[in-house]
Amino acid sequence: MNRIFWRGYYVRHVGAMLGSGLIMLVVLVLYDLRYSRFGVPYDWEEVRYSGIVRVAVLTGDTVAECRLRSFAASNELDCSVEFYDSEDALWYELVACKVDVISCPGEGYTWEVRENAPQLGDTLEYWYDRNIRHISKYDELFRHYGDSIGVDWKLLAAIAWVESRFNSHAVSSTGFGLMQLSAATAAKFGTPRSRILDADCNVRAATRLIAYLDRKFEYIENPDERVKFVLAAYNSGSKSVVAAIDRAECHNKDIKHWDNVSRYYRNGHSKRYLRKILARWEKYKKC
């Protein structure tokens, strides 16, 4: 009887252990499958754990291939590259989660990542900003001071291009340096005349001016509209813009839209300046 009991106990015990072991094995296999060529890594941390980023590019797009390989190498990842002859094929692979990133042809350089991998997309964007995207040798200054006031750094770059063509030693009848600030304006925002041609000081004072103007027109809720008022005031002074607003208001116009106010803005040069800045900014957004 005891022998039968212990034999049954042994069988049940071994069976339970084998069952538990099988369950653990299945869990481990399924967990590991996430990182295999048949699995679907979830997001950036999992991609890093897998050690490989899977990309798809159009046949012959060597620029996209090289950049994505460089991104992978900079993060100590292998890069598996597949080539396809059509954009439809690229999108199919991405939607099916067979690849992590696809290149998208067009002006500048763009890509798409899997829908379930926003952190991968952010990481790729950050890497591209720091390593590939380039407008001028002052990009880091524009990024730093743009971030400090919550302004797109490419807008600062657009202003600098229109004002000085990125010449930090530019001197004109109206201003000095990269951002062409007058001595009085630079001093008001913390840069003495002796430092006005220093690129860092010049851009810092300009961003403080822009932040000041943004607060002045903060009642214009639409940021796309408000930036037009800010740029016009940057060029010609806030008094002339406020005067145009007052005239537009007297004619019962909606003063929160630049097109309405610009009709009463008596500065043709500033109107052309504004168009140049906005056009240059749009161009830089595509870089």
mmCIF file of C-alpha atoms in Angstrom:
data_model
loop_
_atom_site.group_PDB
_atom_site.id
_atom_site.type_symbol
_atom_site.label_atom_id
_atom_site.label_comp_id
_atom_site.label_asym_id
_atom_site.label_seq_id
_atom_site.Cartn_x
_atom_site.Cartn_y
_atom_site.Cartn_z
ATOM 1 C CA MET A 1 0.000 0.000 0.000
ATOM 2 C CA ASN A 2 2.769 2.389 0.944
ATOM 3 C CA ARG A 3 4.590 1.501 -2.249
ATOM 4 C CA ILE A 4 1.520 2.309 -4.329
ATOM 5 C CA PHE A 5 1.033 5.570 -2.399
ATOM 6 C CA TRP A 6 4.591 6.732 -2.883
ATOM 7 C CA ARG A 7 4.539 5.702 -6.548
ATOM 8 C CA GLY A 8 1.389 7.819 -7.092
ATOM 9 C CA TYR A 9 2.906 10.708 -5.149
ATOM 10 C CA TYR A 10 6.075 10.473 -7.197
ATOM 11 C CA VAL A 11 4.152 10.456 -10.480
ATOM 12 C CA ARG A 12 2.051 13.450 -9.446
ATOM 13 C CA HIS A 13 5.103 15.324 -8.195
ATOM 14 C CA VAL A 14 7.127 14.655 -11.339
ATOM 15 C CA GLY A 15 4.099 15.490 -13.483
ATOM 16 C CA ALA A 16 3.650 18.810 -11.697
ATOM 17 C CA MET A 17 7.334 19.639 -12.158
ATOM 18 C CA LEU A 18 7.227 18.719 -15.828
ATOM 19 C CA GLY A 19 4.070 20.771 -16.287
ATOM 20 C CA SER A 20 5.599 23.796 -14.571
ATOM 21 C CA GLY A 21 8.766 23.377 -16.582
ATOM 22 C CA LEU A 22 6.791 23.182 -19.805
ATOM 23 C CA ILE A 23 4.866 26.329 -18.957
ATOM 24 C CA MET A 24 8.101 28.176 -18.151
ATOM 25 C CA LEU A 25 9.635 26.940 -21.401
ATOM 26 C CA VAL A 26 6.645 28.194 -23.397
ATOM 27 C CA VAL A 27 6.815 31.578 -21.631
ATOM 28 C CA LEU A 28 10.541 31.877 -22.318
ATOM 29 C CA VAL A 29 10.093 30.899 -25.965
ATOM 30 C CA LEU A 30 7.269 33.392 -26.426
ATOM 31 C CA TYR A 31 9.305 36.096 -24.650
ATOM 32 C CA ASP A 32 12.321 35.398 -26.807
ATOM 33 C CA LEU A 33 10.125 35.321 -29.914
ATOM 34 C CA ARG A 34 9.541 39.033 -29.495
ATOM 35 C CA TYR A 35 13.150 39.578 -30.493
ATOM 36 C CA SER A 36 13.453 36.981 -33.238
ATOM 37 C CA ARG A 37 13.054 37.685 -36.937
ATOM 38 C CA PHE A 38 9.490 36.383 -36.626
ATOM 39 C CA GLY A 39 8.603 38.436 -33.585
ATOM 40 C CA VAL A 40 7.504 42.027 -33.201
ATOM 41 C CA PRO A 41 9.696 44.099 -30.899
ATOM 42 C CA TYR A 42 7.471 46.586 -29.095
ATOM 43 C CA ASP A 43 9.504 49.777 -28.770
ATOM 44 C CA TRP A 44 12.956 51.294 -28.385
ATOM 45 C CA GLU A 45 14.076 49.456 -25.248
ATOM 46 C CA GLU A 46 13.041 46.125 -26.743
ATOM 47 C CA VAL A 47 14.760 46.954 -30.013
ATOM 48 C CA ARG A 48 17.942 47.710 -28.076
ATOM 49 C CA TYR A 49 17.591 44.439 -26.169
ATOM 50 C CA SER A 50 17.191 42.519 -29.410
ATOM 51 C CA GLY A 51 20.452 44.024 -30.716
ATOM 52 C CA ILE A 52 19.066 44.638 -34.188
ATOM 53 C CA VAL A 53 16.973 47.254 -35.976
ATOM 54 C CA ARG A 54 15.128 46.092 -39.094
ATOM 55 C CA VAL A 55 14.771 48.611 -41.914
ATOM 56 C CA ALA A 56 13.396 48.650 -45.448
ATOM 57 C CA VAL A 57 14.409 51.082 -48.178
ATOM 58 C CA LEU A 58 13.756 51.518 -51.858
ATOM 59 C CA THR A 59 16.200 49.752 -54.151
ATOM 60 C CA GLY A 60 19.040 52.121 -54.971
ATOM 61 C CA ASP A 61 18.367 54.535 -52.092
ATOM 62 C CA THR A 62 21.920 54.398 -50.786
ATOM 63 C CA VAL A 63 21.548 57.647 -48.796
ATOM 64 C CA ALA A 64 18.726 56.215 -46.690
ATOM 65 C CA GLU A 65 20.568 52.936 -46.271
ATOM 66 C CA CYS A 66 23.783 54.612 -45.102
ATOM 67 C CA ARG A 67 21.987 56.905 -42.661
ATOM 68 C CA LEU A 68 19.961 54.139 -41.077
ATOM 69 C CA ARG A 69 23.053 51.940 -40.809
ATOM 70 C CA SER A 70 24.828 54.859 -39.142
ATOM 71 C CA PHE A 71 21.928 55.291 -36.704
ATOM 72 C CA ALA A 72 22.106 51.607 -35.811
ATOM 73 C CA ALA A 73 25.882 51.660 -35.381
ATOM 74 C CA SER A 74 25.740 54.749 -33.143
ATOM 75 C CA ASN A 75 23.467 52.781 -30.818
ATOM 76 C CA GLU A 76 25.577 49.596 -31.029
ATOM 77 C CA LEU A 77 22.901 47.763 -33.002
ATOM 78 C CA ASP A 78 23.105 45.557 -36.061
ATOM 79 C CA CYS A 79 21.103 46.804 -39.036
ATOM 80 C CA SER A 80 19.088 44.399 -41.155
ATOM 81 C CA VAL A 81 18.303 46.114 -44.460
ATOM 82 C CA GLU A 82 15.747 44.867 -46.977
ATOM 83 C CA PHE A 83 15.321 46.476 -50.400
ATOM 84 C CA TYR A 84 12.016 46.875 -52.230
ATOM 85 C CA ASP A 85 11.061 48.243 -55.617
ATOM 86 C CA SER A 86 7.937 50.163 -54.629
ATOM 87 C CA GLU A 87 6.657 52.390 -51.839
ATOM 88 C CA ASP A 88 3.606 50.151 -51.482
ATOM 89 C CA ALA A 89 5.869 47.234 -50.643
ATOM 90 C CA LEU A 90 7.660 49.316 -47.999
ATOM 91 C CA TRP A 91 4.384 50.288 -46.360
ATOM 92 C CA TYR A 92 3.138 46.692 -46.414
ATOM 93 C CA GLU A 93 6.233 45.528 -44.535
ATOM 94 C CA LEU A 94 5.828 48.314 -41.973
ATOM 95 C CA VAL A 95 2.101 47.801 -41.371
ATOM 96 C CA ALA A 96 2.699 44.056 -41.020
ATOM 97 C CA CYS A 97 5.400 44.872 -38.421
ATOM 98 C CA LYS A 98 7.990 42.929 -40.404
ATOM 99 C CA VAL A 99 10.362 45.908 -40.183
ATOM 100 C CA ASP A 100 10.927 48.687 -37.648
ATOM 101 C CA VAL A 101 11.637 51.595 -39.996
ATOM 102 C CA ILE A 102 11.078 52.422 -43.648
ATOM 103 C CA SER A 103 12.515 55.302 -45.633
ATOM 104 C CA CYS A 104 10.102 57.653 -47.365
ATOM 105 C CA PRO A 105 11.239 59.399 -50.535
ATOM 106 C CA GLY A 106 10.686 63.125 -50.791
ATOM 107 C CA GLU A 107 12.348 66.463 -50.177
ATOM 108 C CA GLY A 108 14.919 66.243 -47.410
ATOM 109 C CA TYR A 109 14.912 62.946 -45.552
ATOM 110 C CA THR A 110 11.934 61.302 -43.899
ATOM 111 C CA TRP A 111 11.017 57.931 -42.496
ATOM 112 C CA GLU A 112 8.187 56.110 -40.769
ATOM 113 C CA VAL A 113 8.411 53.737 -37.825
ATOM 114 C CA ARG A 114 6.020 51.056 -36.665
ATOM 115 C CA GLU A 115 2.846 52.463 -35.131
ATOM 116 C CA ASN A 116 3.585 50.751 -31.820
ATOM 117 C CA ALA A 117 7.082 52.243 -31.511
ATOM 118 C CA PRO A 118 6.836 55.987 -30.730
ATOM 119 C CA GLN A 119 10.022 55.945 -28.617
ATOM 120 C CA LEU A 120 11.955 54.479 -31.529
ATOM 121 C CA GLY A 121 10.650 57.324 -33.693
ATOM 122 C CA ASP A 122 11.673 59.946 -31.107
ATOM 123 C CA THR A 123 15.140 58.397 -30.762
ATOM 124 C CA LEU A 124 15.644 58.361 -34.512
ATOM 125 C CA GLU A 125 14.458 61.978 -34.804
ATOM 126 C CA TYR A 126 16.825 63.081 -32.026
ATOM 127 C CA TRP A 127 19.761 61.265 -33.618
ATOM 128 C CA TYR A 128 18.990 62.785 -37.014
ATOM 129 C CA ASP A 129 18.743 66.288 -35.543
ATOM 130 C CA ARG A 130 22.106 65.959 -33.845
ATOM 131 C CA ASN A 131 24.048 64.142 -36.564
ATOM 132 C CA ILE A 132 22.585 64.813 -40.000
ATOM 133 C CA ARG A 133 20.288 67.797 -40.090
ATOM 134 C CA HIS A 134 22.428 70.869 -40.653
ATOM 135 C CA ILE A 135 21.538 74.440 -41.545
ATOM 136 C CA SER A 136 24.506 76.457 -40.312
ATOM 137 C CA LYS A 137 27.462 76.207 -37.992
ATOM 138 C CA TYR A 138 25.319 77.959 -35.383
ATOM 139 C CA ASP A 139 22.688 75.220 -35.228
ATOM 140 C CA GLU A 140 23.549 74.245 -31.641
ATOM 141 C CA LEU A 141 23.158 77.868 -30.518
ATOM 142 C CA PHE A 142 19.769 78.102 -32.198
ATOM 143 C CA ARG A 143 18.683 74.794 -30.650
ATOM 144 C CA HIS A 144 19.859 75.779 -27.171
ATOM 145 C CA TYR A 145 18.235 79.199 -27.066
ATOM 146 C CA GLY A 146 15.170 78.097 -29.013
ATOM 147 C CA ASP A 147 14.551 75.354 -26.443
ATOM 148 C CA SER A 148 15.022 77.873 -23.625
ATOM 149 C CA ILE A 149 11.973 79.870 -24.752
ATOM 150 C CA GLY A 150 9.974 77.127 -26.454
ATOM 151 C CA VAL A 151 10.581 78.345 -30.006
ATOM 152 C CA ASP A 152 11.448 76.198 -33.026
ATOM 153 C CA TRP A 153 15.200 76.582 -33.524
ATOM 154 C CA LYS A 154 14.697 76.636 -37.274
ATOM 155 C CA LEU A 155 12.742 79.865 -36.935
ATOM 156 C CA LEU A 156 15.799 81.420 -35.277
ATOM 157 C CA ALA A 157 17.932 80.067 -38.110
ATOM 158 C CA ALA A 158 15.541 81.589 -40.655
ATOM 159 C CA ILE A 159 15.773 84.977 -38.948
ATOM 160 C CA ALA A 160 19.582 84.792 -38.892
ATOM 161 C CA TRP A 161 19.728 83.882 -42.585
ATOM 162 C CA VAL A 162 17.468 86.758 -43.641
ATOM 163 C CA GLU A 163 19.188 89.218 -41.301
ATOM 164 C CA SER A 164 22.866 88.401 -41.854
ATOM 165 C CA ARG A 165 23.261 85.283 -44.037
ATOM 166 C CA PHE A 166 24.776 83.665 -40.908
ATOM 167 C CA ASN A 167 27.523 86.284 -40.703
ATOM 168 C CA SER A 168 28.197 86.864 -36.996
ATOM 169 C CA HIS A 169 30.283 89.962 -37.800
ATOM 170 C CA ALA A 170 27.698 91.627 -40.030
ATOM 171 C CA VAL A 171 27.237 95.331 -39.370
ATOM 172 C CA SER A 172 24.575 97.453 -41.045
ATOM 173 C CA SER A 173 22.900 100.798 -40.534
ATOM 174 C CA THR A 174 20.234 99.106 -38.393
ATOM 175 C CA GLY A 175 21.925 96.295 -36.525
ATOM 176 C CA PHE A 176 24.840 94.098 -35.518
ATOM 177 C CA GLY A 177 25.718 90.441 -35.680
ATOM 178 C CA LEU A 178 23.851 87.265 -36.588
ATOM 179 C CA MET A 179 20.434 88.529 -35.576
ATOM 180 C CA GLN A 180 21.066 92.191 -36.527
ATOM 181 C CA LEU A 181 20.158 93.710 -33.183
ATOM 182 C CA SER A 182 20.506 97.407 -32.543
ATOM 183 C CA ALA A 183 22.899 98.322 -29.733
ATOM 184 C CA ALA A 184 20.005 99.628 -27.627
ATOM 185 C CA THR A 185 17.929 96.472 -28.065
ATOM 186 C CA ALA A 186 20.877 94.190 -27.330
ATOM 187 C CA ALA A 187 21.655 96.151 -24.150
ATOM 188 C CA LYS A 188 18.009 95.988 -23.061
ATOM 189 C CA PHE A 189 18.159 92.209 -23.244
ATOM 190 C CA GLY A 190 21.478 91.695 -21.523
ATOM 191 C CA THR A 191 24.168 92.117 -24.176
ATOM 192 C CA PRO A 192 26.446 95.170 -23.997
ATOM 193 C CA ARG A 193 27.776 96.731 -27.188
ATOM 194 C CA SER A 194 31.210 95.236 -26.498
ATOM 195 C CA ARG A 195 29.739 91.712 -26.828
ATOM 196 C CA ILE A 196 27.184 92.327 -29.539
ATOM 197 C CA LEU A 197 29.199 90.545 -32.246
ATOM 198 C CA ASP A 198 29.664 87.476 -30.080
ATOM 199 C CA ALA A 199 27.366 84.881 -31.660
ATOM 200 C CA ASP A 200 26.248 83.362 -28.361
ATOM 201 C CA CYS A 201 25.422 86.733 -26.781
ATOM 202 C CA ASN A 202 23.744 87.951 -29.944
ATOM 203 C CA VAL A 203 21.430 84.942 -30.272
ATOM 204 C CA ARG A 204 20.676 84.969 -26.539
ATOM 205 C CA ALA A 205 19.583 88.610 -26.663
ATOM 206 C CA ALA A 206 17.507 87.963 -29.791
ATOM 207 C CA THR A 207 15.665 85.053 -28.172
ATOM 208 C CA ARG A 208 14.947 87.172 -25.116
ATOM 209 C CA LEU A 209 13.498 89.818 -27.413
ATOM 210 C CA ILE A 210 11.350 87.203 -29.165
ATOM 211 C CA ALA A 211 10.134 85.868 -25.813
ATOM 212 C CA TYR A 212 9.249 89.417 -24.756
ATOM 213 C CA LEU A 213 7.298 90.034 -27.969
ATOM 214 C CA ASP A 214 5.547 86.672 -27.663
ATOM 215 C CA ARG A 215 4.278 87.693 -24.216
ATOM 216 C CA LYS A 216 3.230 91.085 -25.559
ATOM 217 C CA PHE A 217 0.978 89.431 -28.143
ATOM 218 C CA GLU A 218 -0.075 86.465 -26.014
ATOM 219 C CA TYR A 219 -3.748 87.453 -26.385
ATOM 220 C CA ILE A 220 -3.473 86.088 -29.937
ATOM 221 C CA GLU A 221 -4.223 82.463 -29.083
ATOM 222 C CA ASN A 222 -3.315 80.948 -32.448
ATOM 223 C CA PRO A 223 0.483 80.443 -32.396
ATOM 224 C CA ASP A 224 0.682 80.457 -36.209
ATOM 225 C CA GLU A 225 -0.890 83.909 -36.236
ATOM 226 C CA ARG A 226 0.980 85.225 -33.197
ATOM 227 C CA VAL A 227 4.379 84.448 -34.698
ATOM 228 C CA LYS A 228 3.598 86.804 -37.600
ATOM 229 C CA PHE A 229 2.979 89.680 -35.197
ATOM 230 C CA VAL A 230 6.165 88.797 -33.323
ATOM 231 C CA LEU A 231 8.280 88.747 -36.491
ATOM 232 C CA ALA A 232 6.849 92.057 -37.731
ATOM 233 C CA ALA A 233 7.601 93.635 -34.357
ATOM 234 C CA TYR A 234 11.092 92.103 -34.342
ATOM 235 C CA ASN A 235 11.809 93.873 -37.607
ATOM 236 C CA SER A 236 10.137 97.246 -37.162
ATOM 237 C CA GLY A 237 9.431 97.538 -33.459
ATOM 238 C CA SER A 238 6.304 96.717 -31.512
ATOM 239 C CA LYS A 239 4.932 100.282 -31.638
ATOM 240 C CA SER A 240 4.330 100.155 -35.386
ATOM 241 C CA VAL A 241 2.585 96.790 -35.087
ATOM 242 C CA VAL A 242 0.416 97.986 -32.194
ATOM 243 C CA ALA A 243 -0.492 101.085 -34.240
ATOM 244 C CA ALA A 244 -1.612 98.846 -37.109
ATOM 245 C CA ILE A 245 -3.670 96.762 -34.673
ATOM 246 C CA ASP A 246 -5.355 99.916 -33.377
ATOM 247 C CA ARG A 247 -6.204 101.089 -36.900
ATOM 248 C CA ALA A 248 -7.593 97.658 -37.809
ATOM 249 C CA GLU A 249 -9.696 97.646 -34.648
ATOM 250 C CA CYS A 250 -11.114 101.060 -35.538
ATOM 251 C CA HIS A 251 -12.336 99.512 -38.798
ATOM 252 C CA ASN A 252 -13.950 96.603 -36.895
ATOM 253 C CA LYS A 253 -11.466 94.039 -38.207
ATOM 254 C CA ASP A 254 -10.497 90.851 -36.401
ATOM 255 C CA ILE A 255 -7.200 91.987 -34.910
ATOM 256 C CA LYS A 256 -6.065 88.447 -34.084
ATOM 257 C CA HIS A 257 -5.406 87.643 -37.743
ATOM 258 C CA TRP A 258 -2.355 89.127 -39.405
ATOM 259 C CA ASP A 259 -3.963 89.409 -42.850
ATOM 260 C CA ASN A 260 -6.497 91.845 -41.400
ATOM 261 C CA VAL A 261 -3.923 93.880 -39.480
ATOM 262 C CA SER A 262 -1.352 93.919 -42.288
ATOM 263 C CA ARG A 263 -3.670 96.096 -44.404
ATOM 264 C CA TYR A 264 -3.108 98.883 -41.882
ATOM 265 C CA TYR A 265 0.561 98.162 -41.350
ATOM 266 C CA ARG A 266 2.420 100.953 -43.116
ATOM 267 C CA ASN A 267 5.774 99.305 -43.535
ATOM 268 C CA GLY A 268 6.283 97.633 -46.887
ATOM 269 C CA HIS A 269 9.814 96.529 -45.987
ATOM 270 C CA SER A 270 8.584 94.648 -42.916
ATOM 271 C CA LYS A 271 5.861 92.955 -44.935
ATOM 272 C CA ARG A 272 8.485 91.654 -47.377
ATOM 273 C CA TYR A 273 10.726 90.720 -44.445
ATOM 274 C CA LEU A 274 7.941 88.685 -42.883
ATOM 275 C CA ARG A 275 7.290 86.796 -46.122
ATOM 276 C CA LYS A 276 11.008 86.003 -46.466
ATOM 277 C CA ILE A 277 11.253 84.691 -42.907
ATOM 278 C CA LEU A 278 8.183 82.486 -43.209
ATOM 279 C CA ALA A 279 9.323 81.089 -46.568
ATOM 280 C CA ARG A 280 12.810 80.361 -45.248
ATOM 281 C CA TRP A 281 11.351 78.752 -42.116
ATOM 282 C CA GLU A 282 9.161 76.461 -44.201
ATOM 283 C CA LYS A 283 12.212 75.460 -46.231
ATOM 284 C CA TYR A 284 14.220 74.669 -43.104
ATOM 285 C CA LYS A 285 11.398 72.554 -41.684
ATOM 286 C CA LYS A 286 11.958 70.175 -44.601
ATOM 287 C CA CYS A 287 15.687 69.826 -43.969
#
